[in-house]
DNA sequence: CCGTATCCGGGGGGATACTG
DNA sequence: CAGTATCCCCCCGGATACGG
């Protein structure tokens, strides 16, 4: 998409020359969601090669959409943050996501499960203030996933964004969540709910009952979960 | 973009697999603007090959975004119209266009002038009810364009959408509009105005003075003209 | 007027390895 | 941790010509 211009003055075409490149919109979604570090971005776009990620970031920087900023004067430590122009793309990302939530069929969507990506998204949107304890550990177990992708620990510590581990950090676990990955993905996307899945035995919650009962509440959902499928 | 999936359940990624293919957004803009016939669509995306246009239309049909509909039971005569899912993409197109109008630099945009495309867009948005005469012919002359692309006639007849010709239809001309193509493009995009261009001698209007005086009014602008550049 | 068929080239980007 | 470097394949899509 570099020199392949549409040669149209229409602003839709001009903008599409930037946004239409492969991976760009998905990357922007991850930046918009809040990731700033290179390896954090990689967790949000795990199937994008680091070479291409680096290339896209430089393109977006050249377009004034992303700013590359030193972290604490540490050389070789960079934050990638959206400029005002990049933040304004939030309206585009929202419009695309809302349309996708409304009109893309759920079956192919739920073929694209990815435990690491789901946990990475969920961790970011946890409403930790709705967790009863000042400190809590929740272990997710995806019964259908292979070793290394099946067990995840989410640690909520006071005054911090939640931590995510794929190896046992050794803390006492307040709640064990066990289900298959599709079920958890569907819940996150607003296509299912914790109470329904639990009552239908697709989801098992073991541990502190108050944490279990509040799960639909403290588990933040996808930014698009609230938009219903088309009638 | 056919089988190259992002493998992400995020609705932004799922939607982008459809919308991210080259030319797709530009084509959707033309459908959204109201073109339905194959050759009308071609006028809105003149640099897209007919083979690719046909392919994209079939893809969009397969996705439930476009419906292919027989014209008056005439075999081999088809209308391509947006389904409800396709109409909902209007929000995406608007968001992209508004962002483009706000943030894409005007200099590269105005490199992409195209007289045929501009006239095609302008013809569609003419506010013929603001034209004083029940019938009016306006001739546009682009002084910097080669033969065949320099002269255009817009015919307003009662109770019809305006006609566009690139050869002299032979009617009496009510107003001659002469300027270079950049000036007219900038006016259409809301980056300039008829009175300003006229007062600065970049635009010459000759003919019925009431039609000339009302031009900024009866000349409809781009759907994005009203959105100002970023501060 | 409404597309289809075919050919062919360029380069985008996937994969992997590697370095400061 | 934060990217670069490189290779190479594949497929997208531009161009052109042609059929109904």
GROMACS .gro file of C-alpha atoms (C1' of nucleotides) in nm:
model
  502
    1UNK     CA    1   0.000   0.000   0.000
    2UNK     CA    2   0.297   0.230  -0.012
    3UNK     CA    3   0.289   0.380  -0.358
    4UNK     CA    4  -0.032   0.219  -0.471
    5UNK     CA    5  -0.247   0.526  -0.441
    6UNK     CA    6  -0.615   0.531  -0.523
    7UNK     CA    7  -0.564   0.869  -0.686
    8UNK     CA    8  -0.887   1.000  -0.541
    9UNK     CA    9  -0.929   1.330  -0.363
   10UNK     CA   10  -1.216   1.188  -0.159
   11UNK     CA   11  -1.116   1.187   0.209
   12UNK     CA   12  -1.244   0.832   0.244
   13UNK     CA   13  -0.995   0.720  -0.020
   14UNK     CA   14  -0.712   0.930   0.122
   15UNK     CA   15  -0.766   0.791   0.470
   16UNK     CA   16  -0.799   0.438   0.335
   17UNK     CA   17  -0.455   0.457   0.184
   18UNK     CA   18  -0.324   0.477   0.539
   19UNK     CA   19  -0.571   0.258   0.721
   20UNK     CA   20  -0.612  -0.008   0.455
   21UNK     CA   21  -0.270  -0.164   0.492
   22UNK     CA   22  -0.276  -0.510   0.638
   23UNK     CA   23  -0.272  -0.521   1.020
   24UNK     CA   24  -0.291  -0.144   1.057
   25UNK     CA   25  -0.645  -0.125   1.193
   26UNK     CA   26  -0.587  -0.416   1.428
   27UNK     CA   27  -0.269  -0.253   1.553
   28UNK     CA   28  -0.447   0.077   1.602
   29UNK     CA   29  -0.711  -0.100   1.805
   30UNK     CA   30  -0.442  -0.226   2.038
   31UNK     CA   31  -0.286   0.119   2.071
   32UNK     CA   32  -0.628   0.269   2.127
   33UNK     CA   33  -0.695   0.007   2.395
   34UNK     CA   34  -0.391   0.133   2.581
   35UNK     CA   35  -0.082  -0.074   2.501
   36UNK     CA   36   0.227   0.137   2.455
   37UNK     CA   37   0.532  -0.088   2.470
   38UNK     CA   38   0.655  -0.291   2.176
   39UNK     CA   39   0.616  -0.623   2.349
   40UNK     CA   40   0.279  -0.529   2.491
   41UNK     CA   41   0.163  -0.448   2.141
   42UNK     CA   42   0.291  -0.787   2.032
   43UNK     CA   43   0.064  -0.953   2.287
   44UNK     CA   44  -0.229  -0.774   2.131
   45UNK     CA   45  -0.133  -0.870   1.774
   46UNK     CA   46   0.044  -1.200   1.837
   47UNK     CA   47   0.033  -1.320   1.478
   48UNK     CA   48   0.200  -1.011   1.342
   49UNK     CA   49   0.571  -1.052   1.288
   50UNK     CA   50   0.794  -0.814   1.483
   51UNK     CA   51   0.941  -0.689   1.159
   52UNK     CA   52   0.604  -0.589   1.026
   53UNK     CA   53   0.498  -0.442   1.359
   54UNK     CA   54   0.806  -0.224   1.359
   55UNK     CA   55   0.742  -0.120   1.002
   56UNK     CA   56   0.381  -0.027   1.069
   57UNK     CA   57   0.474   0.172   1.376
   58UNK     CA   58   0.720   0.373   1.173
   59UNK     CA   59   0.461   0.431   0.903
   60UNK     CA   60   0.209   0.553   1.157
   61UNK     CA   61   0.474   0.773   1.314
   62UNK     CA   62   0.545   0.921   0.972
   63UNK     CA   63   0.177   0.993   0.929
   64UNK     CA   64   0.152   1.172   1.260
   65UNK     CA   65  -0.072   0.909   1.412
   66UNK     CA   66   0.173   0.757   1.658
   67UNK     CA   67   0.443   0.923   1.862
   68UNK     CA   68   0.756   0.735   1.964
   69UNK     CA   69   0.861   0.852   2.304
   70UNK     CA   70   1.154   0.764   2.526
   71UNK     CA   71   1.067   0.591   2.850
   72UNK     CA   72   1.224   0.766   3.148
   73UNK     CA   73   1.524   0.875   2.944
   74UNK     CA   74   1.616   0.514   2.912
   75UNK     CA   75   1.776   0.458   2.572
   76UNK     CA   76   1.622   0.170   2.378
   77UNK     CA   77   1.306   0.194   2.584
   78UNK     CA   78   1.020   0.342   2.388
   79UNK     CA   79   0.653   0.409   2.434
   80UNK     CA   80   0.427   0.424   2.131
   81UNK     CA   81   0.137   0.653   2.200
   82UNK     CA   82  -0.139   0.790   1.986
   83UNK     CA   83  -0.114   1.154   1.885
   84UNK     CA   84  -0.433   1.363   1.879
   85UNK     CA   85  -0.479   1.252   1.517
   86UNK     CA   86  -0.444   0.893   1.634
   87UNK     CA   87  -0.686   0.939   1.919
   88UNK     CA   88  -0.940   1.075   1.674
   89UNK     CA   89  -0.918   0.741   1.497
   90UNK     CA   90  -1.100   0.602   1.798
   91UNK     CA   91  -1.422   0.698   1.623
   92UNK     CA   92  -1.324   0.488   1.324
   93UNK     CA   93  -1.225   0.191   1.538
   94UNK     CA   94  -1.548   0.212   1.734
   95UNK     CA   95  -1.754   0.231   1.416
   96UNK     CA   96  -1.579  -0.073   1.270
   97UNK     CA   97  -1.607  -0.271   1.592
   98UNK     CA   98  -1.972  -0.190   1.641
   99UNK     CA   99  -2.047  -0.293   1.287
  100UNK     CA  100  -1.852  -0.614   1.334
  101UNK     CA  101  -2.030  -0.694   1.654
  102UNK     CA  102  -2.366  -0.633   1.488
  103UNK     CA  103  -2.315  -0.803   1.154
  104UNK     CA  104  -2.028  -1.050   1.151
  105UNK     CA  105  -2.151  -1.399   1.220
  106UNK     CA  106  -2.052  -1.539   1.555
  107UNK     CA  107  -1.961  -1.884   1.426
  108UNK     CA  108  -1.650  -1.779   1.231
  109UNK     CA  109  -1.563  -1.533   1.505
  110UNK     CA  110  -1.556  -1.805   1.767
  111UNK     CA  111  -1.327  -2.009   1.545
  112UNK     CA  112  -1.062  -1.752   1.618
  113UNK     CA  113  -1.020  -1.816   1.986
  114UNK     CA  114  -0.679  -1.741   2.135
  115UNK     CA  115  -0.630  -1.786   2.506
  116UNK     CA  116  -0.335  -1.549   2.535
  117UNK     CA  117  -0.513  -1.276   2.346
  118UNK     CA  118  -0.835  -1.320   2.542
  119UNK     CA  119  -0.654  -1.304   2.876
  120UNK     CA  120  -0.458  -1.001   2.761
  121UNK     CA  121  -0.782  -0.824   2.674
  122UNK     CA  122  -0.960  -0.935   2.989
  123UNK     CA  123  -0.677  -0.833   3.218
  124UNK     CA  124  -0.692  -0.481   3.082
  125UNK     CA  125  -1.063  -0.438   3.138
  126UNK     CA  126  -1.097  -0.596   3.481
  127UNK     CA  127  -1.304  -0.379   3.708
  128UNK     CA  128  -1.088  -0.451   4.005
  129UNK     CA  129  -1.281  -0.210   4.222
  130UNK     CA  130  -1.573  -0.449   4.199
  131UNK     CA  131  -1.363  -0.729   4.342
  132UNK     CA  132  -1.452  -0.761   4.708
  133UNK     CA  133  -1.101  -0.834   4.836
  134UNK     CA  134  -0.824  -0.574   4.838
  135UNK     CA  135  -0.617  -0.850   4.694
  136UNK     CA  136  -0.740  -1.137   4.484
  137UNK     CA  137  -0.609  -1.416   4.265
  138UNK     CA  138  -0.824  -1.582   4.002
  139UNK     CA  139  -0.710  -1.887   3.816
  140UNK     CA  140  -0.859  -1.959   3.473
  141UNK     CA  141  -0.842  -2.315   3.344
  142UNK     CA  142  -0.934  -2.379   2.981
  143UNK     CA  143  -1.013  -2.747   2.970
  144UNK     CA  144  -0.971  -2.775   2.594
  145UNK     CA  145  -0.636  -2.602   2.564
  146UNK     CA  146  -0.291  -2.762   2.553
  147UNK     CA  147  -0.035  -2.735   2.828
  148UNK     CA  148   0.103  -2.388   2.865
  149UNK     CA  149  -0.211  -2.230   2.720
  150UNK     CA  150  -0.462  -2.384   2.959
  151UNK     CA  151  -0.381  -2.223   3.292
  152UNK     CA  152  -0.374  -1.850   3.360
  153UNK     CA  153  -0.352  -1.650   3.677
  154UNK     CA  154  -0.488  -1.301   3.718
  155UNK     CA  155  -0.353  -1.117   4.018
  156UNK     CA  156  -0.523  -0.815   4.154
  157UNK     CA  157  -0.303  -0.614   4.388
  158UNK     CA  158  -0.406  -0.281   4.541
  159UNK     CA  159  -0.342   0.028   4.333
  160UNK     CA  160  -0.211  -0.159   4.034
  161UNK     CA  161  -0.336  -0.278   3.706
  162UNK     CA  162  -0.391  -0.649   3.731
  163UNK     CA  163  -0.103  -0.885   3.652
  164UNK     CA  164  -0.134  -1.178   3.419
  165UNK     CA  165   0.072  -1.497   3.446
  166UNK     CA  166   0.080  -1.815   3.248
  167UNK     CA  167   0.289  -1.990   3.510
  168UNK     CA  168   0.181  -2.040   3.870
  169UNK     CA  169   0.287  -1.739   4.073
  170UNK     CA  170   0.227  -1.932   4.393
  171UNK     CA  171  -0.036  -1.716   4.554
  172UNK     CA  172  -0.344  -1.856   4.723
  173UNK     CA  173  -0.621  -1.873   4.468
  174UNK     CA  174  -0.950  -1.708   4.562
  175UNK     CA  175  -1.147  -1.840   4.265
  176UNK     CA  176  -1.097  -2.116   4.013
  177UNK     CA  177  -1.271  -2.059   3.679
  178UNK     CA  178  -1.299  -2.364   3.458
  179UNK     CA  179  -1.458  -2.376   3.114
  180UNK     CA  180  -1.365  -2.418   2.751
  181UNK     CA  181  -1.214  -2.130   2.565
  182UNK     CA  182  -1.515  -2.066   2.344
  183UNK     CA  183  -1.738  -2.019   2.645
  184UNK     CA  184  -1.509  -1.762   2.802
  185UNK     CA  185  -1.462  -1.586   2.470
  186UNK     CA  186  -1.838  -1.569   2.417
  187UNK     CA  187  -1.885  -1.424   2.765
  188UNK     CA  188  -1.619  -1.163   2.703
  189UNK     CA  189  -1.786  -1.066   2.379
  190UNK     CA  190  -2.126  -1.027   2.538
  191UNK     CA  191  -2.270  -1.329   2.356
  192UNK     CA  192  -2.312  -1.529   2.674
  193UNK     CA  193  -2.321  -1.454   3.046
  194UNK     CA  194  -2.152  -1.602   3.350
  195UNK     CA  195  -2.479  -1.695   3.524
  196UNK     CA  196  -2.618  -1.867   3.217
  197UNK     CA  197  -2.302  -2.061   3.143
  198UNK     CA  198  -2.276  -2.159   3.508
  199UNK     CA  199  -2.633  -2.277   3.532
  200UNK     CA  200  -2.588  -2.481   3.217
  201UNK     CA  201  -2.269  -2.640   3.352
  202UNK     CA  202  -2.050  -2.496   3.081
  203UNK     CA  203  -1.866  -2.292   3.343
  204UNK     CA  204  -1.749  -2.403   3.685
  205UNK     CA  205  -1.662  -2.157   3.960
  206UNK     CA  206  -1.496  -2.291   4.272
  207UNK     CA  207  -1.376  -2.082   4.561
  208UNK     CA  208  -1.500  -1.773   4.740
  209UNK     CA  209  -1.870  -1.761   4.668
  210UNK     CA  210  -1.893  -1.382   4.681
  211UNK     CA  211  -1.621  -1.349   4.419
  212UNK     CA  212  -1.799  -1.612   4.212
  213UNK     CA  213  -2.136  -1.442   4.236
  214UNK     CA  214  -1.993  -1.106   4.134
  215UNK     CA  215  -1.795  -1.235   3.838
  216UNK     CA  216  -2.024  -1.100   3.565
  217UNK     CA  217  -1.973  -0.767   3.733
  218UNK     CA  218  -1.599  -0.751   3.801
  219UNK     CA  219  -1.513  -0.917   3.474
  220UNK     CA  220  -1.512  -0.626   3.236
  221UNK     CA  221  -1.636  -0.707   2.888
  222UNK     CA  222  -1.519  -0.622   2.540
  223UNK     CA  223  -1.577  -0.257   2.445
  224UNK     CA  224  -1.827  -0.385   2.188
  225UNK     CA  225  -2.011  -0.632   2.407
  226UNK     CA  226  -2.294  -0.389   2.472
  227UNK     CA  227  -2.393  -0.363   2.106
  228UNK     CA  228  -2.651  -0.625   2.017
  229UNK     CA  229  -2.661  -0.840   1.709
  230UNK     CA  230  -2.882  -0.706   1.433
  231UNK     CA  231  -3.248  -0.796   1.470
  232UNK     CA  232  -0.723  -1.090   0.193
  233UNK     CA  233  -0.926  -1.398   0.114
  234UNK     CA  234  -0.778  -1.665   0.337
  235UNK     CA  235  -0.532  -1.445   0.518
  236UNK     CA  236  -0.723  -1.422   0.841
  237UNK     CA  237  -0.606  -1.224   1.140
  238UNK     CA  238  -0.726  -1.507   1.361
  239UNK     CA  239  -0.867  -1.266   1.614
  240UNK     CA  240  -1.211  -1.285   1.767
  241UNK     CA  241  -1.216  -0.906   1.812
  242UNK     CA  242  -1.495  -0.761   1.600
  243UNK     CA  243  -1.259  -0.493   1.474
  244UNK     CA  244  -1.034  -0.763   1.331
  245UNK     CA  245  -1.323  -0.967   1.193
  246UNK     CA  246  -1.471  -0.665   1.020
  247UNK     CA  247  -1.131  -0.560   0.890
  248UNK     CA  248  -1.090  -0.890   0.711
  249UNK     CA  249  -1.380  -0.781   0.493
  250UNK     CA  250  -1.322  -0.408   0.475
  251UNK     CA  251  -0.944  -0.414   0.452
  252UNK     CA  252  -0.920  -0.554   0.100
  253UNK     CA  253  -0.791  -0.308  -0.152
  254UNK     CA  254  -1.060  -0.084  -0.307
  255UNK     CA  255  -1.337  -0.222  -0.089
  256UNK     CA  256  -1.390   0.088   0.124
  257UNK     CA  257  -1.372   0.317  -0.177
  258UNK     CA  258  -1.623   0.102  -0.358
  259UNK     CA  259  -1.854   0.100  -0.058
  260UNK     CA  260  -1.838   0.476  -0.048
  261UNK     CA  261  -1.964   0.485  -0.404
  262UNK     CA  262  -2.246   0.243  -0.329
  263UNK     CA  263  -2.331   0.438  -0.016
  264UNK     CA  264  -2.336   0.758  -0.223
  265UNK     CA  265  -2.604   0.602  -0.439
  266UNK     CA  266  -2.457   0.442  -0.751
  267UNK     CA  267  -2.617   0.111  -0.831
  268UNK     CA  268  -2.528   0.017  -1.188
  269UNK     CA  269  -2.196  -0.144  -1.281
  270UNK     CA  270  -2.091   0.134  -1.513
  271UNK     CA  271  -2.202   0.401  -1.270
  272UNK     CA  272  -1.986   0.238  -1.007
  273UNK     CA  273  -1.700   0.243  -1.253
  274UNK     CA  274  -1.734   0.618  -1.286
  275UNK     CA  275  -1.695   0.648  -0.910
  276UNK     CA  276  -1.390   0.418  -0.901
  277UNK     CA  277  -1.242   0.484  -1.243
  278UNK     CA  278  -0.899   0.338  -1.168
  279UNK     CA  279  -1.037   0.007  -1.055
  280UNK     CA  280  -1.031  -0.257  -1.325
  281UNK     CA  281  -1.369  -0.403  -1.419
  282UNK     CA  282  -1.243  -0.749  -1.327
  283UNK     CA  283  -1.159  -0.641  -0.977
  284UNK     CA  284  -1.481  -0.445  -0.942
  285UNK     CA  285  -1.679  -0.752  -1.037
  286UNK     CA  286  -1.481  -0.963  -0.793
  287UNK     CA  287  -1.533  -0.722  -0.506
  288UNK     CA  288  -1.903  -0.697  -0.576
  289UNK     CA  289  -1.934  -1.074  -0.557
  290UNK     CA  290  -1.737  -1.080  -0.234
  291UNK     CA  291  -1.962  -0.819  -0.082
  292UNK     CA  292  -2.265  -1.005  -0.205
  293UNK     CA  293  -2.134  -1.319  -0.038
  294UNK     CA  294  -2.090  -1.128   0.285
  295UNK     CA  295  -2.446  -1.002   0.279
  296UNK     CA  296  -2.340  -0.641   0.229
  297UNK     CA  297  -2.455  -0.597  -0.128
  298UNK     CA  298  -2.758  -0.737  -0.306
  299UNK     CA  299  -2.755  -0.802  -0.679
  300UNK     CA  300  -3.096  -0.728  -0.815
  301UNK     CA  301  -3.246  -0.755  -1.162
  302UNK     CA  302  -3.349  -0.428  -1.321
  303UNK     CA  303  -3.706  -0.437  -1.444
  304UNK     CA  304  -3.685  -0.810  -1.518
  305UNK     CA  305  -3.433  -0.726  -1.783
  306UNK     CA  306  -3.179  -1.009  -1.801
  307UNK     CA  307  -2.820  -0.889  -1.785
  308UNK     CA  308  -2.930  -0.565  -1.622
  309UNK     CA  309  -2.840  -0.554  -1.257
  310UNK     CA  310  -2.855  -0.310  -0.971
  311UNK     CA  311  -2.611  -0.342  -0.685
  312UNK     CA  312  -2.769  -0.210  -0.372
  313UNK     CA  313  -2.661  -0.209  -0.011
  314UNK     CA  314  -2.840  -0.449   0.219
  315UNK     CA  315  -2.925  -0.334   0.572
  316UNK     CA  316  -2.583  -0.462   0.679
  317UNK     CA  317  -2.430  -0.256   0.402
  318UNK     CA  318  -2.626   0.052   0.492
  319UNK     CA  319  -2.500   0.021   0.848
  320UNK     CA  320  -2.150   0.056   0.706
  321UNK     CA  321  -2.244   0.416   0.641
  322UNK     CA  322  -2.131   0.489   0.995
  323UNK     CA  323  -1.787   0.344   0.917
  324UNK     CA  324  -1.757   0.537   0.592
  325UNK     CA  325  -1.861   0.858   0.762
  326UNK     CA  326  -1.610   0.805   1.043
  327UNK     CA  327  -1.328   0.740   0.797
  328UNK     CA  328  -1.423   1.034   0.577
  329UNK     CA  329  -1.453   1.273   0.867
  330UNK     CA  330  -1.116   1.165   0.998
  331UNK     CA  331  -0.966   1.205   0.652
  332UNK     CA  332  -1.114   1.550   0.610
  333UNK     CA  333  -0.980   1.653   0.952
  334UNK     CA  334  -0.634   1.502   0.944
  335UNK     CA  335  -0.511   1.418   0.595
  336UNK     CA  336  -0.305   1.700   0.454
  337UNK     CA  337  -0.468   1.892   0.174
  338UNK     CA  338  -0.157   1.913  -0.043
  339UNK     CA  339  -0.139   1.541  -0.130
  340UNK     CA  340  -0.517   1.529  -0.155
  341UNK     CA  341  -0.522   1.800  -0.418
  342UNK     CA  342  -0.261   1.610  -0.615
  343UNK     CA  343  -0.532   1.356  -0.685
  344UNK     CA  344  -0.760   1.570  -0.893
  345UNK     CA  345  -0.972   1.391  -1.151
  346UNK     CA  346  -1.217   1.592  -1.356
  347UNK     CA  347  -1.445   1.302  -1.439
  348UNK     CA  348  -1.465   1.190  -1.081
  349UNK     CA  349  -1.525   1.540  -0.953
  350UNK     CA  350  -1.803   1.603  -1.202
  351UNK     CA  351  -1.958   1.268  -1.120
  352UNK     CA  352  -1.963   1.356  -0.752
  353UNK     CA  353  -2.085   1.709  -0.810
  354UNK     CA  354  -2.364   1.603  -1.043
  355UNK     CA  355  -2.503   1.376  -0.775
  356UNK     CA  356  -2.512   1.640  -0.507
  357UNK     CA  357  -2.646   1.930  -0.706
  358UNK     CA  358  -2.923   2.104  -0.520
  359UNK     CA  359  -3.123   2.161  -0.833
  360UNK     CA  360  -3.412   2.308  -0.637
  361UNK     CA  361  -3.187   2.602  -0.560
  362UNK     CA  362  -3.133   2.669  -0.927
  363UNK     CA  363  -3.361   2.954  -1.024
  364UNK     CA  364  -3.457   2.822  -1.364
  365UNK     CA  365  -3.679   2.521  -1.415
  366UNK     CA  366  -3.426   2.420  -1.668
  367UNK     CA  367  -3.061   2.514  -1.664
  368UNK     CA  368  -2.736   2.424  -1.835
  369UNK     CA  369  -2.401   2.495  -1.676
  370UNK     CA  370  -2.077   2.446  -1.861
  371UNK     CA  371  -1.759   2.385  -1.665
  372UNK     CA  372  -1.429   2.460  -1.834
  373UNK     CA  373  -1.109   2.344  -1.666
  374UNK     CA  374  -0.840   2.555  -1.818
  375UNK     CA  375  -0.557   2.325  -1.720
  376UNK     CA  376  -0.707   2.001  -1.850
  377UNK     CA  377  -0.645   1.835  -2.185
  378UNK     CA  378  -0.904   1.807  -2.458
  379UNK     CA  379  -1.187   1.575  -2.368
  380UNK     CA  380  -1.139   1.634  -1.996
  381UNK     CA  381  -1.165   2.011  -1.998
  382UNK     CA  382  -1.527   2.075  -2.090
  383UNK     CA  383  -1.830   1.941  -1.906
  384UNK     CA  384  -2.198   2.018  -1.928
  385UNK     CA  385  -2.438   1.974  -1.643
  386UNK     CA  386  -2.802   1.972  -1.749
  387UNK     CA  387  -3.077   2.031  -1.503
  388UNK     CA  388  -3.414   1.925  -1.636
  389UNK     CA  389  -3.733   1.931  -1.430
  390UNK     CA  390  -3.804   1.629  -1.214
  391UNK     CA  391  -3.482   1.452  -1.304
  392UNK     CA  392  -3.146   1.402  -1.153
  393UNK     CA  393  -2.904   1.622  -1.340
  394UNK     CA  394  -2.734   1.488  -1.651
  395UNK     CA  395  -2.363   1.507  -1.710
  396UNK     CA  396  -2.201   1.525  -2.053
  397UNK     CA  397  -1.844   1.553  -2.169
  398UNK     CA  398  -1.951   1.643  -2.522
  399UNK     CA  399  -2.155   1.945  -2.609
  400UNK     CA  400  -2.524   1.852  -2.588
  401UNK     CA  401  -2.614   2.163  -2.781
  402UNK     CA  402  -2.835   2.338  -2.527
  403UNK     CA  403  -2.812   2.707  -2.456
  404UNK     CA  404  -2.572   2.756  -2.168
  405UNK     CA  405  -2.697   2.959  -1.873
  406UNK     CA  406  -2.364   2.982  -1.696
  407UNK     CA  407  -2.003   2.927  -1.794
  408UNK     CA  408  -1.775   2.827  -1.509
  409UNK     CA  409  -1.405   2.854  -1.579
  410UNK     CA  410  -1.124   2.771  -1.338
  411UNK     CA  411  -0.849   2.518  -1.290
  412UNK     CA  412  -0.932   2.177  -1.160
  413UNK     CA  413  -0.768   2.226  -0.821
  414UNK     CA  414  -0.982   2.529  -0.751
  415UNK     CA  415  -1.305   2.347  -0.826
  416UNK     CA  416  -1.192   2.043  -0.628
  417UNK     CA  417  -1.105   2.260  -0.330
  418UNK     CA  418  -1.445   2.427  -0.346
  419UNK     CA  419  -1.620   2.092  -0.360
  420UNK     CA  420  -1.425   1.974  -0.058
  421UNK     CA  421  -1.510   2.279   0.147
  422UNK     CA  422  -1.153   2.408   0.143
  423UNK     CA  423  -1.241   2.711  -0.065
  424UNK     CA  424  -1.558   2.897  -0.161
  425UNK     CA  425  -1.705   3.025  -0.482
  426UNK     CA  426  -1.715   3.391  -0.372
  427UNK     CA  427  -1.355   3.386  -0.253
  428UNK     CA  428  -1.222   3.216  -0.565
  429UNK     CA  429  -1.422   3.453  -0.780
  430UNK     CA  430  -1.305   3.764  -0.603
  431UNK     CA  431  -0.946   3.645  -0.634
  432UNK     CA  432  -0.988   3.579  -1.006
  433UNK     CA  433  -0.926   3.209  -0.975
  434UNK     CA  434  -1.280   3.141  -1.089
  435UNK     CA  435  -1.470   3.310  -1.368
  436UNK     CA  436  -1.848   3.299  -1.392
  437UNK     CA  437  -2.008   3.425  -1.708
  438UNK     CA  438  -2.376   3.416  -1.787
  439UNK     CA  439  -2.693   3.462  -1.588
  440UNK     CA  440  -2.590   3.667  -1.288
  441UNK     CA  441  -2.853   3.518  -1.057
  442UNK     CA  442  -2.729   3.167  -1.132
  443UNK     CA  443  -2.372   3.286  -1.074
  444UNK     CA  444  -2.453   3.453  -0.744
  445UNK     CA  445  -2.629   3.144  -0.613
  446UNK     CA  446  -2.360   2.899  -0.715
  447UNK     CA  447  -2.217   2.834  -0.368
  448UNK     CA  448  -2.572   2.747  -0.274
  449UNK     CA  449  -2.691   2.527  -0.560
  450UNK     CA  450  -2.357   2.354  -0.591
  451UNK     CA  451  -2.384   2.084  -0.329
  452UNK     CA  452  -2.058   2.002  -0.153
  453UNK     CA  453  -1.884   1.683  -0.054
  454UNK     CA  454  -2.051   1.502   0.237
  455UNK     CA  455  -1.739   1.581   0.439
  456UNK     CA  456  -1.701   1.945   0.344
  457UNK     CA  457  -1.865   2.063   0.664
  458UNK     CA  458  -1.603   1.905   0.891
  459UNK     CA  459  -1.322   2.149   0.957
  460UNK     CA  460  -0.952   2.075   0.958
  461UNK     CA  461  -0.809   2.003   1.300
  462UNK     CA  462  -0.714   2.312   1.496
  463DC     C1'  463  -2.389  -0.188  -2.191
  464DC     C1'  464  -2.219  -0.546  -1.860
  465DG     C1'  465  -1.921  -0.784  -1.733
  466DT     C1'  466  -1.540  -1.234  -1.790
  467DA     C1'  467  -1.101  -1.449  -1.903
  468DT     C1'  468  -0.628  -1.457  -1.891
  469DC     C1'  469  -0.173  -1.333  -1.824
  470DC     C1'  470   0.195  -1.170  -1.568
  471DG     C1'  471   0.484  -0.886  -1.260
  472DG     C1'  472   0.588  -0.671  -0.822
  473DG     C1'  473   0.602  -0.651  -0.362
  474DG     C1'  474   0.381  -0.727   0.064
  475DG     C1'  475   0.432  -0.979   0.432
  476DG     C1'  476   0.512  -1.450   0.667
  477DA     C1'  477   0.882  -1.711   0.877
  478DT     C1'  478   1.300  -1.748   1.092
  479DA     C1'  479   1.720  -1.613   1.274
  480DC     C1'  480   1.996  -1.290   1.489
  481DT     C1'  481   2.198  -0.873   1.743
  482DG     C1'  482   2.268  -0.468   2.080
  483DC     C1'  483   1.374  -0.670   2.609
  484DA     C1'  484   1.337  -0.434   2.163
  485DG     C1'  485   1.368  -0.460   1.766
  486DT     C1'  486   1.666  -0.581   1.252
  487DA     C1'  487   1.794  -0.845   0.878
  488DT     C1'  488   1.708  -1.151   0.522
  489DC     C1'  489   1.495  -1.465   0.222
  490DC     C1'  490   1.154  -1.607  -0.063
  491DC     C1'  491   0.699  -1.739  -0.183
  492DC     C1'  492   0.260  -1.638  -0.313
  493DC     C1'  493  -0.114  -1.399  -0.439
  494DC     C1'  494  -0.317  -0.963  -0.529
  495DG     C1'  495  -0.441  -0.682  -0.860
  496DG     C1'  496  -0.319  -0.396  -1.295
  497DA     C1'  497  -0.363  -0.433  -1.788
  498DT     C1'  498  -0.560  -0.588  -2.184
  499DA     C1'  499  -0.852  -0.828  -2.467
  500DC     C1'  500  -1.252  -1.043  -2.544
  501DG     C1'  501  -1.768  -1.241  -2.520
  502DG     C1'  502  -2.293  -1.191  -2.443
   0.00000   0.00000   0.00000
